[in-house]
Amino acid sequence: MKTQVAIIGAGPAGLLLGHLLRAEGVDCVILERQSRAYIEGRIRAGVLETITTDLLHRLGIDAGLNAHGMMEEGFNLADSGRMIRIPITELTGQHVVVYGQTEVTRDLIDAAPERGLEIVFEAADVALHDIDGPPYVTYEKDGVQHQVYADFIAGCDGFHGPSRQAIPHNAIQEHQIIYPWGWLGILAEAPRSFHELIYSRHDRGFALLSTRSPTVQRIYVQCDPHDAIEAWPDHRIWQEMQARFAFPGWTLSEGPIFQKGIVGMRSYVCDPMQYGRLFIAGDAAHIVPPTGAKGLNLAVADVLVLSRALDAWYKKKDRSGLDCYSANVLPRIWKCERFSWFMTTMLHQNPADSSFERHMRLAELDTVVGSCAAATALAEIYVGLPLD
Ligand code: FAD
Ligand code: DHB
């Protein structure tokens, strides 16, 4: 098979890049290791910045978003019984929308056939070749070996995918922190307990109250990343949640838990995010800890910039956007890395912290609470930094 851009990975980055390229008439194919059912069952992020919702509107893939997206004009930081509201709309004039990554992904997959976007699911042993020269990708499907010859490869295959690993080690610098905690995330059939998100710092560990719909709630608690899921029976989850969300005059609604998972946390940046004809985007190039919900939105920002660069190459033979792709996206990525690191370290309990470090975390929270300028700076990044 021959195409212009071979995209590896059908997560938000790969799917959106595919739709953006098809909208400009660029040929592409997406190679995805998992089945469609597996991808549509994967529960992940939930908070969308305006660049993400604007893009879904622009592509016209927004029926689900319009019907079920929940506009949030503020979020809350809780600490030992006090609740501090960050009024993001009052402070920035913008808002965020809660609409699950699972739903975004499903909408993008549903819209693919009518827009001529080919997705090959269950593509095994995807491998990149000649990323310096005219490149090609090989994979196996139903026992048959396939080759895709392309002008460019877009590596949108997440942190563990083969794309970043295809770049020679001496051509990149990697920057990383691995955090000593993880999140246990659940979906529960329960009414919304509070009308806005709550990020709670607590001596027992961090907890986050989010939502998916008026009847389904998304909740996270800080845990040991090596915990087995069996160590968290439902009654223990609710017990921890009730303790970490104990505010006067308010109760957390409980209900049947129908999905559970534990994720570890890291901060990671690969610099540069390109080599020869290969460009990497989203989690393939950088990871943020999820506190602050930047991961998905960063993936969207990358592919917006990459699609413009590819479009300029195909329409005007202008290579400047491709040459400068990493330089154009990395400064914004680093600001979001800093924000996610800051939110994470400020709000999580680290048993290894000295009493001095614990005081620093509390002072950080007090600074946000006590200063409109500090709260505005936080809100500006939460709603999403401008792309240009
Ligand atoms: P991904 O969504 O990871 O997509 C990569 C795709 O590539 C996948 O479909 C994968 O199957 C495919 N792939 C991998 N290897 C291969 C291969 N060899 N061949 C072909 N295809 C391959 N962010 C938040 O903001 N809030 C959250 O609560 C949150 N929770 C998360 C929970 C989990 C378990 C994970 C892993 C991430 C979470 N994130 C969260 C981060 C957010 O979901 C990611 O930043 C976002 O998914 C990035 O999109 P992406 O398209 O770059 O990568
Ligand atoms: C959600 C995830 C996040 O990481 C976050 O900061 C807020 C909400 C969510 O899944 O709803």
Coordinates of C-alpha atoms and ligand atoms in Angstrom, one line a residue:
M1 CA 0.0 0.0 0.0
K2 CA 1.1 3.6 -0.7
T3 CA -0.1 6.6 1.2
Q4 CA 1.2 10.1 2.1
V5 CA 1.2 9.9 5.9
A6 CA 1.2 6.6 7.8
I7 CA -0.2 7.2 11.3
I8 CA 0.6 4.7 14.0
G9 CA -2.0 4.6 16.8
A10 CA -5.7 5.3 17.0
G11 CA -5.8 7.2 20.3
P12 CA -6.9 10.8 20.3
A13 CA -3.7 12.0 18.6
G14 CA -3.7 9.6 15.7
L15 CA -7.5 9.9 15.1
L16 CA -7.5 13.7 15.2
L17 CA -4.5 13.9 12.9
G18 CA -6.1 11.5 10.5
H19 CA -9.3 13.6 10.4
L20 CA -7.4 16.8 10.0
L21 CA -5.3 15.5 7.1
R22 CA -8.4 14.0 5.4
A23 CA -10.2 17.4 5.7
E24 CA -7.3 18.9 3.7
G25 CA -7.3 16.1 1.1
V26 CA -4.1 14.4 2.4
D27 CA -4.0 10.6 2.1
C28 CA -3.3 8.7 5.3
V29 CA -3.9 5.4 7.0
I30 CA -4.0 4.6 10.7
L31 CA -2.5 1.4 12.0
E32 CA -3.8 0.4 15.4
R33 CA -2.6 -2.6 17.5
Q34 CA -5.8 -3.0 19.5
S35 CA -9.4 -3.9 18.4
R36 CA -12.0 -1.3 18.0
A37 CA -13.9 -2.7 21.0
Y38 CA -10.8 -2.5 23.2
I39 CA -10.2 1.1 22.3
E40 CA -13.8 2.1 22.9
G41 CA -13.8 0.4 26.3
R42 CA -10.6 2.2 27.5
I43 CA -11.5 4.7 30.2
R44 CA -9.1 7.7 30.5
A45 CA -9.3 11.5 30.7
G46 CA -12.3 13.7 30.9
V47 CA -11.6 17.4 30.8
L48 CA -11.4 19.1 27.4
E49 CA -9.8 22.5 26.8
T50 CA -11.2 25.0 24.3
I51 CA -8.6 24.1 21.6
T52 CA -10.0 20.5 21.8
T53 CA -13.7 21.4 21.7
D54 CA -13.1 24.0 19.0
L55 CA -11.4 21.4 16.9
L56 CA -14.2 18.9 17.3
H57 CA -16.7 21.7 16.3
R58 CA -14.5 22.7 13.3
L59 CA -14.4 19.1 12.1
G60 CA -18.1 18.7 12.6
I61 CA -17.6 15.7 14.9
D62 CA -19.5 17.3 17.8
A63 CA -22.9 15.8 18.1
G64 CA -22.0 13.8 21.2
L65 CA -20.0 16.7 22.6
N66 CA -23.0 19.1 22.1
A67 CA -25.5 16.7 23.6
H68 CA -23.5 15.4 26.6
G69 CA -20.5 17.7 27.2
M70 CA -20.8 19.6 30.6
M71 CA -19.4 23.1 30.7
E72 CA -17.4 23.8 33.8
E73 CA -16.9 27.4 34.9
G74 CA -14.8 26.6 38.0
F75 CA -13.1 23.9 39.9
N76 CA -12.3 23.4 43.6
L77 CA -9.2 22.7 45.6
A78 CA -10.0 21.1 48.9
D79 CA -7.8 20.8 51.9
S80 CA -8.5 19.4 55.4
G81 CA -12.2 20.4 55.4
R82 CA -11.9 23.7 53.5
M83 CA -13.0 24.1 49.9
I84 CA -11.4 26.8 47.7
R85 CA -13.1 27.6 44.4
I86 CA -11.0 28.6 41.4
P87 CA -13.6 30.5 39.3
I88 CA -11.9 29.9 35.9
T89 CA -14.4 31.7 33.8
E90 CA -14.4 34.8 36.0
L91 CA -10.6 34.8 36.0
T92 CA -10.0 34.0 32.3
G93 CA -13.2 34.4 30.4
Q94 CA -13.0 30.8 29.3
H95 CA -14.3 27.4 30.5
V96 CA -13.5 23.7 30.1
V97 CA -15.9 20.9 29.1
V98 CA -16.2 17.5 30.8
Y99 CA -16.7 14.9 28.0
G100 CA -14.9 11.6 28.3
Q101 CA -11.9 10.6 26.1
T102 CA -13.7 7.3 25.5
E103 CA -16.6 9.2 24.0
V104 CA -14.3 11.5 21.9
T105 CA -12.5 8.4 20.6
R106 CA -15.7 6.6 19.7
D107 CA -17.1 9.7 17.9
L108 CA -13.8 10.0 15.9
I109 CA -13.9 6.3 14.9
D110 CA -17.6 6.5 14.0
A111 CA -16.9 9.5 11.7
A112 CA -13.9 7.9 10.0
P113 CA -15.6 5.9 7.1
E114 CA -17.7 8.7 5.8
R115 CA -14.6 10.9 5.6
G116 CA -12.4 8.4 3.8
L117 CA -10.2 7.8 6.9
E118 CA -9.0 4.2 6.9
I119 CA -8.2 2.6 10.3
V120 CA -6.6 -0.8 10.4
F121 CA -7.4 -2.3 13.8
E122 CA -5.6 -5.3 15.2
A123 CA -2.4 -4.5 13.2
A124 CA 0.2 -6.7 14.9
D125 CA 4.0 -6.2 15.0
V126 CA 3.9 -2.7 13.6
A127 CA 7.5 -1.7 12.7
L128 CA 9.0 1.4 11.2
H129 CA 11.7 1.2 8.5
D130 CA 14.0 3.8 6.8
I131 CA 12.8 6.7 8.9
D132 CA 15.6 8.8 7.3
G133 CA 14.7 8.1 3.7
P134 CA 11.5 7.3 2.0
P135 CA 10.0 5.4 5.0
Y136 CA 7.7 2.4 5.2
V137 CA 5.8 0.6 7.9
T138 CA 5.3 -3.2 8.2
Y139 CA 2.5 -5.0 10.1
E140 CA 0.7 -8.3 10.2
K141 CA -3.0 -8.7 10.0
D142 CA -4.9 -12.0 10.0
G143 CA -1.6 -13.9 9.3
V144 CA -0.7 -11.7 6.3
Q145 CA 2.3 -9.4 6.2
H146 CA 1.7 -5.8 4.9
Q147 CA 3.9 -2.9 3.9
V148 CA 2.8 0.7 3.9
Y149 CA 5.1 3.1 1.9
A150 CA 4.6 6.7 2.9
D151 CA 6.2 10.2 2.6
F152 CA 6.0 10.6 6.4
I153 CA 5.3 8.6 9.5
A154 CA 3.3 10.1 12.4
G155 CA 4.0 8.2 15.6
C156 CA 0.9 8.6 17.7
D157 CA 1.3 5.3 19.5
G158 CA 1.4 6.4 23.1
F159 CA 4.3 6.0 25.6
H160 CA 5.1 2.3 25.0
G161 CA 4.6 2.3 21.2
P162 CA 7.4 1.6 18.7
S163 CA 7.7 5.0 17.1
R164 CA 9.8 6.9 19.7
Q165 CA 11.9 3.7 20.0
A166 CA 12.7 3.8 16.3
I167 CA 14.7 7.1 16.8
P168 CA 18.4 6.5 17.4
H169 CA 19.1 7.0 21.2
N170 CA 21.9 9.6 20.5
A171 CA 19.5 11.8 18.5
I172 CA 17.2 12.6 21.5
Q173 CA 17.3 13.8 25.0
E174 CA 14.9 12.3 27.5
H175 CA 13.7 14.0 30.7
Q176 CA 11.7 12.1 33.3
I177 CA 10.3 11.9 36.8
I178 CA 8.5 8.7 38.1
Y179 CA 6.2 9.5 41.0
P180 CA 6.0 7.1 43.9
W181 CA 2.2 7.0 43.8
G182 CA -0.6 6.2 41.3
W183 CA -4.3 6.8 40.9
L184 CA -7.1 4.2 41.4
G185 CA -9.8 5.4 39.0
I186 CA -13.4 4.2 39.1
L187 CA -16.7 4.8 37.3
A188 CA -19.8 4.5 39.6
E189 CA -23.5 4.7 38.9
A190 CA -24.4 7.5 41.2
P191 CA -25.8 11.0 41.0
R192 CA -23.4 13.9 40.9
S193 CA -22.4 14.8 44.5
F194 CA -21.1 18.3 43.7
H195 CA -21.7 20.6 40.7
E196 CA -18.0 21.1 40.0
L197 CA -14.8 19.1 40.0
I198 CA -13.0 18.8 43.4
Y199 CA -9.2 18.1 43.7
S200 CA -8.8 17.2 47.4
R201 CA -5.5 17.3 49.3
H202 CA -5.8 15.1 52.4
D203 CA -3.5 13.5 54.9
R204 CA -4.7 10.1 53.8
G205 CA -3.8 10.9 50.1
F206 CA -5.2 12.9 47.2
A207 CA -8.7 12.3 45.8
L208 CA -10.5 13.8 42.7
L209 CA -14.2 14.0 42.2
S210 CA -15.2 14.3 38.5
T211 CA -18.1 13.2 36.5
R212 CA -19.2 11.7 33.2
S213 CA -23.0 12.2 33.2
P214 CA -25.8 13.1 35.6
T215 CA -25.8 9.4 36.5
V216 CA -22.2 8.3 36.2
Q217 CA -19.4 9.7 38.3
R218 CA -15.6 9.4 37.8
I219 CA -13.6 9.3 40.9
Y220 CA -9.8 8.9 41.6
V221 CA -7.9 8.2 44.8
Q222 CA -4.2 8.3 45.3
C223 CA -2.8 4.8 45.9
D224 CA 0.4 2.8 45.7
P225 CA 1.0 2.2 41.9
H226 CA 2.0 -1.4 42.7
D227 CA -1.3 -2.1 44.5
A228 CA -3.3 -5.1 43.0
I229 CA -6.8 -4.0 42.1
E230 CA -8.1 -6.8 44.4
A231 CA -6.6 -4.7 47.3
W232 CA -9.3 -2.2 46.6
P233 CA -12.7 -3.8 47.1
D234 CA -15.6 -1.4 46.7
H235 CA -16.2 -0.8 50.4
R236 CA -12.5 0.3 50.8
I237 CA -12.8 2.7 48.0
W238 CA -16.0 4.4 49.4
Q239 CA -14.4 4.4 52.9
E240 CA -11.4 6.3 51.5
M241 CA -13.5 8.6 49.4
Q242 CA -15.8 9.5 52.3
A243 CA -12.7 10.2 54.5
R244 CA -10.9 12.3 51.8
F245 CA -14.1 14.3 51.0
A246 CA -15.4 14.9 54.5
F247 CA -16.7 18.5 54.3
P248 CA -19.2 19.9 56.7
G249 CA -22.8 20.0 55.3
W250 CA -22.1 17.8 52.3
T251 CA -22.1 14.1 51.5
L252 CA -20.6 12.1 48.8
S253 CA -23.2 10.0 46.9
E254 CA -22.3 6.3 46.5
G255 CA -23.5 3.7 44.0
P256 CA -22.4 0.5 42.2
I257 CA -18.9 0.7 40.9
F258 CA -18.7 -0.8 37.4
Q259 CA -15.1 0.0 36.3
K260 CA -11.8 0.1 38.2
G261 CA -8.2 0.6 37.2
I262 CA -4.8 1.7 38.6
V263 CA -2.3 3.9 36.7
G264 CA 1.2 4.9 37.6
M265 CA 2.4 8.5 37.1
R266 CA 5.3 10.0 35.3
S267 CA 6.5 13.2 33.8
Y268 CA 8.4 12.7 30.6
V269 CA 9.6 14.8 27.6
C270 CA 11.5 13.6 24.5
D271 CA 13.4 16.4 22.7
P272 CA 13.3 16.7 19.7
M273 CA 10.0 15.1 18.7
Q274 CA 11.1 14.3 15.2
Y275 CA 13.8 12.4 13.2
G276 CA 14.1 12.3 9.5
R277 CA 10.6 11.6 8.1
L278 CA 9.2 10.6 11.5
F279 CA 7.2 13.0 13.8
I280 CA 5.9 11.9 17.2
A281 CA 2.9 13.4 18.9
G282 CA 1.0 13.1 22.2
D283 CA 1.9 10.5 24.8
A284 CA 4.5 9.0 22.3
A285 CA 6.5 12.2 22.9
H286 CA 5.6 13.4 26.4
I287 CA 3.7 12.3 29.5
V288 CA 2.2 14.4 32.2
P289 CA 0.8 13.1 35.5
P290 CA -3.0 13.5 35.1
T291 CA -3.6 16.0 37.9
G292 CA -4.9 19.0 35.9
A293 CA -6.0 16.9 32.9
K294 CA -3.4 18.1 30.4
G295 CA -2.4 14.8 28.7
L296 CA -5.2 14.5 26.1
N297 CA -5.2 18.3 25.4
L298 CA -1.5 18.3 24.8
A299 CA -1.9 15.5 22.3
V300 CA -4.5 17.6 20.5
A301 CA -2.2 20.6 20.4
D302 CA 0.6 18.6 18.9
V303 CA -1.5 17.2 16.0
L304 CA -2.9 20.6 15.2
V305 CA 0.6 22.0 14.7
L306 CA 1.7 18.9 12.9
S307 CA -1.3 18.8 10.5
R308 CA -0.7 22.5 9.6
A309 CA 3.0 21.7 8.9
L310 CA 2.1 18.7 6.7
D311 CA -0.6 20.7 4.9
A312 CA 1.9 23.5 4.1
W313 CA 4.3 20.9 2.7
Y314 CA 1.7 19.3 0.5
K315 CA 0.0 22.6 -0.7
K316 CA 3.1 24.9 -1.0
K317 CA 6.1 22.7 -0.7
D318 CA 6.9 24.7 2.4
R319 CA 9.1 22.6 4.8
S320 CA 9.5 25.2 7.5
G321 CA 6.6 23.9 9.7
L322 CA 8.0 20.4 9.5
D323 CA 11.6 21.4 10.2
C324 CA 10.4 23.5 13.2
Y325 CA 7.7 21.1 14.6
S326 CA 9.6 20.3 17.8
A327 CA 10.8 23.8 18.4
N328 CA 7.2 25.1 17.9
V329 CA 5.5 22.7 20.3
L330 CA 8.0 22.1 23.0
P331 CA 7.9 25.4 24.9
R332 CA 4.1 25.0 25.4
I333 CA 4.6 21.4 26.4
W334 CA 7.1 22.4 29.0
K335 CA 4.7 24.9 30.5
C336 CA 2.0 22.2 30.8
E337 CA 4.6 19.8 32.3
R338 CA 5.4 22.4 34.9
F339 CA 1.7 22.9 35.7
S340 CA 1.0 19.1 35.9
W341 CA 4.1 18.6 38.1
F342 CA 3.1 21.5 40.3
M343 CA -0.6 20.4 40.8
T344 CA 0.6 16.8 41.4
T345 CA 3.3 17.6 44.0
M346 CA 1.1 20.2 45.7
L347 CA -1.9 17.9 46.2
H348 CA -0.4 14.4 46.7
Q349 CA 1.0 13.0 50.0
N350 CA 4.5 11.7 49.7
P351 CA 5.5 9.7 52.8
A352 CA 9.1 10.4 52.0
D353 CA 8.6 14.2 52.3
S354 CA 10.4 16.0 55.0
S355 CA 8.3 18.3 57.3
F356 CA 9.9 21.2 55.4
E357 CA 8.6 19.9 52.1
R358 CA 5.1 19.3 53.6
H359 CA 5.1 22.9 54.6
M360 CA 6.1 24.0 51.2
R361 CA 3.1 22.2 49.7
L362 CA 0.7 23.8 52.1
A363 CA 2.3 27.2 51.4
E364 CA 1.8 26.7 47.7
L365 CA -1.9 26.0 48.3
D366 CA -2.2 29.0 50.5
T367 CA -0.5 31.2 47.9
V368 CA -3.1 30.1 45.3
V369 CA -5.9 30.7 47.9
G370 CA -4.6 34.1 49.0
S371 CA -3.6 35.7 45.8
C372 CA -5.9 36.5 42.8
A373 CA -2.8 36.8 40.6
A374 CA -1.7 33.2 41.6
A375 CA -5.2 31.8 41.1
T376 CA -5.5 33.5 37.7
A377 CA -2.1 32.1 36.6
L378 CA -3.4 28.6 37.7
A379 CA -6.7 29.1 35.9
E380 CA -5.1 30.3 32.7
I381 CA -3.2 27.0 32.3
Y382 CA -6.2 24.9 33.4
V383 CA -8.4 26.3 30.7
G384 CA -5.5 25.9 28.2
L385 CA -2.7 28.1 27.0
P386 CA -3.0 29.7 23.6
L387 CA -1.5 27.6 20.8
D388 CA 0.2 30.4 18.8
Ligands
FAD1 P1 -3.0 7.0 23.5 O1 -4.3 7.4 23.9 O2 -2.2 6.2 24.4 O3 -3.1 6.3 22.1 C1 -2.0 5.6 21.5 C2 -2.6 4.5 20.6 O4 -1.5 3.8 20.0 C3 -3.4 3.4 21.4 O5 -4.6 3.2 20.8 C4 -2.5 2.2 21.4 O6 -3.3 1.0 21.4 C5 -1.8 2.4 20.1 N1 -0.5 1.6 20.0 C6 0.4 1.4 21.0 N2 1.3 0.6 20.5 C7 1.1 0.3 19.2 C8 1.7 -0.5 18.3 N3 2.8 -1.2 18.5 N4 1.1 -0.5 17.0 C9 0.0 0.1 16.7 N5 -0.7 0.9 17.6 C10 -0.1 1.0 18.9 N6 -5.1 12.2 31.0 C11 -5.8 13.0 31.7 O7 -5.7 14.2 31.3 N7 -6.7 12.6 32.7 C12 -6.8 11.3 33.0 O8 -7.6 10.9 33.9 C13 -6.0 10.3 32.4 N8 -6.1 9.0 32.6 C14 -5.3 8.1 31.9 C15 -5.3 6.7 32.2 C16 -4.5 5.8 31.5 C17 -4.6 4.3 31.8 C18 -3.6 6.3 30.5 C19 -2.6 5.4 29.8 C20 -3.6 7.7 30.3 C21 -4.4 8.6 31.0 N9 -4.4 10.0 30.7 C22 -5.2 10.8 31.4 C23 -3.6 10.5 29.7 C24 -4.4 10.7 28.4 O9 -5.4 9.7 28.3 C25 -3.4 10.6 27.3 O10 -2.6 11.8 27.4 C26 -4.0 10.5 25.9 O11 -4.6 9.3 25.7 C27 -2.9 10.7 24.8 O12 -3.4 10.4 23.6 P2 -2.5 9.7 22.5 O13 -3.3 9.5 21.3 O14 -1.2 10.5 22.4 O15 -2.1 8.3 23.1
DHB2 C1 -10.5 13.9 35.0 C2 -9.2 13.5 34.9 C3 -8.2 14.4 35.3 O1 -6.9 14.0 35.2 C4 -8.5 15.6 35.9 O2 -7.6 16.4 36.3 C5 -9.9 16.0 36.0 C6 -10.9 15.1 35.5 C7 -11.6 13.0 34.5 O3 -11.2 11.9 34.1 O4 -12.8 13.3 34.6

